[in-house]
PDB file of C-alpha atoms in Angstrom:
ATOM      1  CA  ALA A   1     330.977  75.246  -6.205  1.00 76.00           C
ATOM      2  CA  VAL A   2     329.169  74.852  -3.272  1.00 85.00           C
ATOM      3  CA  VAL A   3     325.389  74.489  -2.240  1.00 80.00           C
ATOM      4  CA  SER A   4     323.834  75.064   1.022  1.00 80.00           C
ATOM      5  CA  THR A   5     320.447  73.024   1.305  1.00 76.00           C
ATOM      6  CA  GLN A   6     317.848  73.980   3.809  1.00 71.00           C
ATOM      7  CA  SER A   7     319.793  77.490   3.811  1.00 65.00           C
ATOM      8  CA  THR A   8     317.563  79.388   6.718  1.00 75.00           C
ATOM      9  CA  GLY A   9     319.410  82.433   7.716  1.00 81.00           C
ATOM     10  CA  GLY A  10     322.189  81.064   5.134  1.00 86.00           C
ATOM     11  CA  VAL A  11     325.363  80.776   7.790  1.00 89.00           C
ATOM     12  CA  LEU A  12     325.922  77.992   6.032  1.00 90.00           C
ATOM     13  CA  SER A  13     326.289  79.628   2.379  1.00 92.00           C
ATOM     14  CA  ILE A  14     327.119  83.244   3.681  1.00 93.00           C
ATOM     15  CA  GLY A  15     330.337  81.424   6.189  1.00 91.00           C
ATOM     16  CA  SER A  16     331.466  79.015   2.919  1.00 92.00           C
ATOM     17  CA  VAL A  17     331.953  82.473   0.731  1.00 93.00           C
ATOM     18  CA  MET A  18     334.064  83.422   3.730  1.00 93.00           C
ATOM     19  CA  LEU A  19     336.074  81.360   3.607  1.00 92.00           C
ATOM     20  CA  GLY A  20     337.169  81.640  -0.383  1.00 92.00           C
ATOM     21  CA  ALA A  21     334.414  79.452  -1.908  1.00 91.00           C
ATOM     22  CA  GLY A  22     333.904  81.513  -5.667  1.00 89.00           C
ATOM     23  CA  CYS A  23     330.219  80.848  -6.284  1.00 88.00           C
ATOM     24  CA  VAL A  24     327.357  79.545  -3.711  1.00 92.00           C
ATOM     25  CA  THR A  25     324.008  78.108  -4.303  1.00 88.00           C
ATOM     26  CA  ALA A  26     321.853  78.560  -1.347  1.00 90.00           C
ATOM     27  CA  VAL A  27     318.337  75.872  -1.313  1.00 87.00           C
ATOM     28  CA  GLU A  28     315.930  76.604   1.048  1.00 87.00           C
ATOM     29  CA  LEU A  29     311.919  75.764   0.647  1.00 85.00           C
ATOM     30  CA  ASP A  30     310.489  78.171   3.262  1.00 86.00           C
ATOM     31  CA  SER A  31     309.802  82.125   2.281  1.00 89.00           C
ATOM     32  CA  ASP A  32     310.454  83.657   5.384  1.00 89.00           C
ATOM     33  CA  ALA A  33     313.652  81.993   5.497  1.00 87.00           C
ATOM     34  CA  ILE A  34     314.813  83.532   2.076  1.00 90.00           C
ATOM     35  CA  GLU A  35     313.478  86.232   2.900  1.00 92.00           C
ATOM     36  CA  ASP A  36     316.015  86.539   6.216  1.00 92.00           C
ATOM     37  CA  LEU A  37     318.347  84.862   3.508  1.00 91.00           C
ATOM     38  CA  GLN A  38     318.708  87.448   1.240  1.00 94.00           C
ATOM     39  CA  ASP A  39     318.641  90.097   3.988  1.00 94.00           C
ATOM     40  CA  ASN A  40     321.843  88.585   5.088  1.00 94.00           C
ATOM     41  CA  ILE A  41     323.147  88.099   2.162  1.00 95.00           C
ATOM     42  CA  SER A  42     322.682  92.294   1.870  1.00 95.00           C
ATOM     43  CA  ASP A  43     324.047  92.731   5.277  1.00 95.00           C
ATOM     44  CA  PHE A  44     327.543  91.566   3.933  1.00 94.00           C
ATOM     45  CA  GLU A  45     327.657  93.078   0.466  1.00 94.00           C
ATOM     46  CA  ILE A  46     328.433  88.772  -0.818  1.00 94.00           C
ATOM     47  CA  ASP A  47     326.752  89.058  -5.097  1.00 93.00           C
ATOM     48  CA  ASN A  48     327.723  85.781  -5.824  1.00 93.00           C
ATOM     49  CA  ILE A  49     325.305  83.585  -4.059  1.00 93.00           C
ATOM     50  CA  GLU A  50     322.908  82.110  -5.702  1.00 90.00           C
ATOM     51  CA  VAL A  51     318.912  81.772  -3.999  1.00 91.00           C
ATOM     52  CA  ILE A  52     316.911  79.048  -5.295  1.00 87.00           C
ATOM     53  CA  GLN A  53     313.566  78.619  -3.788  1.00 88.00           C
ATOM     54  CA  GLY A  54     312.716  74.798  -3.657  1.00 84.00           C
ATOM     55  CA  ASP A  55     312.929  71.258  -2.417  1.00 81.00           C
ATOM     56  CA  VAL A  56     316.129  69.396  -2.384  1.00 77.00           C
ATOM     57  CA  THR A  57     314.252  66.370  -2.078  1.00 75.00           C
ATOM     58  CA  SER A  58     312.195  66.657  -4.935  1.00 70.00           C
ATOM     59  CA  SER A  59     314.651  67.780  -8.719  1.00 57.00           C
ATOM     60  CA  ILE A  60     316.502  70.706  -7.641  1.00 59.00           C
ATOM     61  CA  LEU A  61     319.745  69.171  -7.294  1.00 60.00           C
ATOM     62  CA  ARG A  62     319.641  66.296  -9.970  1.00 57.00           C
ATOM     63  CA  GLN A  63     320.097  68.626 -12.578  1.00 66.00           C
ATOM     64  CA  ASP A  64     323.331  68.535 -14.685  1.00 70.00           C
ATOM     65  CA  PHE A  65     325.623  70.649 -12.882  1.00 77.00           C
ATOM     66  CA  LYS A  66     327.373  68.934 -10.080  1.00 85.00           C
ATOM     67  CA  PHE A  67     329.135  70.201  -6.950  1.00 87.00           C
ATOM     68  CA  ASP A  68     332.358  70.354  -5.387  1.00 91.00           C
ATOM     69  CA  THR A  69     330.449  71.010  -1.696  1.00 93.00           C
ATOM     70  CA  VAL A  70     327.280  69.771  -0.496  1.00 91.00           C
ATOM     71  CA  ILE A  71     326.514  71.248   3.043  1.00 92.00           C
ATOM     72  CA  THR A  72     323.011  70.824   4.444  1.00 88.00           C
ATOM     73  CA  ASN A  73     321.608  70.314   7.767  1.00 85.00           C
ATOM     74  CA  PRO A  74     318.101  68.858   6.972  1.00 81.00           C
ATOM     75  CA  PRO A  75     315.453  67.518   9.486  1.00 77.00           C
ATOM     76  CA  PHE A  76     316.911  65.092  12.009  1.00 73.00           C
ATOM     77  CA  GLY A  77     314.417  62.457  10.578  1.00 60.00           C
ATOM     78  CA  THR A  78     313.169  61.361  14.062  1.00 61.00           C
ATOM     79  CA  LYS A  79     309.439  61.304  14.974  1.00 65.00           C
ATOM     80  CA  ASN A  80     307.168  63.248  12.657  1.00 69.00           C
ATOM     81  CA  ASN A  81     310.055  63.552  10.114  1.00 71.00           C
ATOM     82  CA  GLU A  82     311.138  59.872  10.022  1.00 79.00           C
ATOM     83  CA  GLY A  83     313.437  58.926   7.451  1.00 80.00           C
ATOM     84  CA  ALA A  84     314.126  63.237   6.388  1.00 81.00           C
ATOM     85  CA  ASP A  85     317.956  63.425   6.840  1.00 84.00           C
ATOM     86  CA  MET A  86     318.570  60.494   4.904  1.00 87.00           C
ATOM     87  CA  GLN A  87     315.862  62.269   2.006  1.00 86.00           C
ATOM     88  CA  PHE A  88     318.262  65.005   1.949  1.00 85.00           C
ATOM     89  CA  LEU A  89     321.820  62.855   2.400  1.00 89.00           C
ATOM     90  CA  GLU A  90     320.612  61.306  -0.624  1.00 88.00           C
ATOM     91  CA  ALA A  91     319.805  64.747  -2.694  1.00 87.00           C
ATOM     92  CA  ALA A  92     323.670  65.762  -1.787  1.00 88.00           C
ATOM     93  CA  LEU A  93     325.150  62.643  -2.914  1.00 90.00           C
ATOM     94  CA  SER A  94     323.242  62.989  -6.234  1.00 87.00           C
ATOM     95  CA  ALA A  95     324.353  66.871  -6.493  1.00 87.00           C
ATOM     96  CA  ILE A  96     328.530  66.206  -6.072  1.00 89.00           C
ATOM     97  CA  THR A  97     330.860  65.274  -8.610  1.00 89.00           C
ATOM     98  CA  PRO A  98     333.293  62.513  -8.545  1.00 90.00           C
ATOM     99  CA  GLN A  99     335.807  64.240  -6.234  1.00 92.00           C
ATOM    100  CA  GLY A 100     332.763  66.135  -4.330  1.00 93.00           C
ATOM    101  CA  ALA A 101     332.416  65.748  -0.873  1.00 95.00           C
ATOM    102  CA  VAL A 102     329.106  66.171   0.947  1.00 95.00           C
ATOM    103  CA  TYR A 103     329.056  67.550   5.083  1.00 95.00           C
ATOM    104  CA  SER A 104     326.042  66.968   6.864  1.00 93.00           C
ATOM    105  CA  PHE A 105     324.925  67.529  10.032  1.00 92.00           C
ATOM    106  CA  HIS A 106     322.698  64.670  11.507  1.00 92.00           C
ATOM    107  CA  LYS A 107     321.676  63.687  15.923  1.00 91.00           C
ATOM    108  CA  THR A 108     324.924  62.152  17.398  1.00 95.00           C
ATOM    109  CA  SER A 109     321.667  59.147  18.298  1.00 92.00           C
ATOM    110  CA  THR A 110     321.569  58.010  14.568  1.00 91.00           C
ATOM    111  CA  ARG A 111     325.548  58.058  14.156  1.00 94.00           C
ATOM    112  CA  ASP A 112     325.313  54.107  13.889  1.00 96.00           C
ATOM    113  CA  PHE A 113     322.104  53.722  11.254  1.00 93.00           C
ATOM    114  CA  ILE A 114     323.885  56.285   9.080  1.00 93.00           C
ATOM    115  CA  LEU A 115     327.465  55.298   9.184  1.00 96.00           C
ATOM    116  CA  ASN A 116     326.719  51.519   8.456  1.00 95.00           C
ATOM    117  CA  LYS A 117     324.148  52.545   5.570  1.00 94.00           C
ATOM    118  CA  LEU A 118     326.893  54.699   3.440  1.00 95.00           C
ATOM    119  CA  GLU A 119     329.607  52.543   4.128  1.00 95.00           C
ATOM    120  CA  SER A 120     327.739  49.687   2.887  1.00 94.00           C
ATOM    121  CA  ARG A 121     327.620  51.341  -0.129  1.00 92.00           C
ATOM    122  CA  GLY A 122     331.398  52.060  -0.678  1.00 93.00           C
ATOM    123  CA  LEU A 123     331.497  55.571   0.795  1.00 95.00           C
ATOM    124  CA  CYS A 124     333.857  57.141   2.589  1.00 95.00           C
ATOM    125  CA  VAL A 125     332.608  59.381   6.120  1.00 96.00           C
ATOM    126  CA  GLU A 126     334.096  60.352   8.756  1.00 96.00           C
ATOM    127  CA  VAL A 127     333.065  62.273  11.739  1.00 97.00           C
ATOM    128  CA  VAL A 128     334.585  65.482  11.517  1.00 97.00           C
ATOM    129  CA  ALA A 129     332.966  67.245  14.942  1.00 96.00           C
ATOM    130  CA  GLU A 130     330.979  66.967  17.486  1.00 96.00           C
ATOM    131  CA  MET A 131     328.814  69.449  18.816  1.00 94.00           C
ATOM    132  CA  LYS A 132     325.787  70.345  20.640  1.00 94.00           C
ATOM    133  CA  PHE A 133     322.251  72.627  18.911  1.00 88.00           C
ATOM    134  CA  LYS A 134     320.359  74.450  21.027  1.00 85.00           C
ATOM    135  CA  ILE A 135     317.149  73.966  19.948  1.00 78.00           C
ATOM    136  CA  PRO A 136     314.252  76.115  20.465  1.00 75.00           C
ATOM    137  CA  HIS A 137     310.743  75.784  21.232  1.00 68.00           C
ATOM    138  CA  MET A 138     309.004  75.430  17.164  1.00 65.00           C
ATOM    139  CA  TYR A 139     306.625  72.799  17.064  1.00 63.00           C
ATOM    140  CA  LYS A 140     303.415  71.775  19.232  1.00 66.00           C
ATOM    141  CA  GLN A 141     305.523  68.754  19.939  1.00 68.00           C
ATOM    142  CA  HIS A 142     308.052  70.356  21.636  1.00 65.00           C
ATOM    143  CA  ARG A 143     306.993  70.428  25.194  1.00 76.00           C
ATOM    144  CA  LYS A 144     310.364  72.432  26.608  1.00 77.00           C
ATOM    145  CA  LYS A 145     311.588  76.158  26.130  1.00 82.00           C
ATOM    146  CA  GLU A 146     314.703  74.768  24.467  1.00 85.00           C
ATOM    147  CA  VAL A 147     316.721  71.890  24.209  1.00 83.00           C
ATOM    148  CA  LEU A 148     320.695  70.556  23.711  1.00 89.00           C
ATOM    149  CA  VAL A 149     320.359  67.955  20.904  1.00 89.00           C
ATOM    150  CA  ASP A 150     324.053  66.118  20.357  1.00 94.00           C
ATOM    151  CA  VAL A 151     324.873  66.787  16.431  1.00 95.00           C
ATOM    152  CA  ASP A 152     327.186  65.688  14.496  1.00 96.00           C
ATOM    153  CA  PHE A 153     329.220  66.806  11.118  1.00 95.00           C
ATOM    154  CA  ILE A 154     329.724  64.272   8.672  1.00 96.00           C
ATOM    155  CA  ARG A 155     331.889  64.338   5.515  1.00 97.00           C
ATOM    156  CA  THR A 156     331.039  61.628   3.151  1.00 96.00           C
ATOM    157  CA  SER A 157     332.463  61.124  -0.305  1.00 94.00           C
ATOM    158  CA  SER A 158     333.420  58.059  -2.600  1.00 86.00           C
ATOM    159  CA  LYS A 159     336.819  56.451  -1.651  1.00 72.00           C
ATOM    160  CA  SER A 160     338.833  58.104  -4.492  1.00 66.00           C
ATOM    161  CA  SER A 161     338.140  61.423  -2.682  1.00 61.00           C
ATOM    162  CA  ALA A 162     338.863  60.947   0.515  1.00 60.00           C
ATOM    163  CA  ARG A 163     340.900  63.132   2.600  1.00 61.00           C
ATOM    164  CA  GLY A 164     344.557  61.842   2.309  1.00 55.00           C
ATOM    165  CA  SER A 165     343.505  59.398  -0.517  1.00 50.00           C
TER     166      SER A 165
END
């Protein structure tokens, strides 16, 4: 079972299904994003994605059901969202099975902080990919038409579920 948080248009949810996930739960707060997500699910004729509207940092992911994989693209947690990335990550970590893993996107500039924080808790953390995200002008604090942001794709799990263990 896979859950994708901050699902927006559903790229990660739909990709999970296409890569063989049996069932996927997509969690998104924004109503417009949910509408886009549902349209995309319909366009791809997918029937095994459950869409839930809610805030992942609240109780949505802290229920009895646990997931094998959580994929999250949280707000980056800088400037006006300080700490938001870690709140999403904490919610994701609370939602995985003991053998599960969380895959999350974070600004590369926060790598040392995130790795140190998670490793100090005895978790296995690995940067599995480095990439660039093109961020368009979306908010009033954005001054440029678009900007390229260095981003890490990070895998977090317990030591016992680390790859190769």
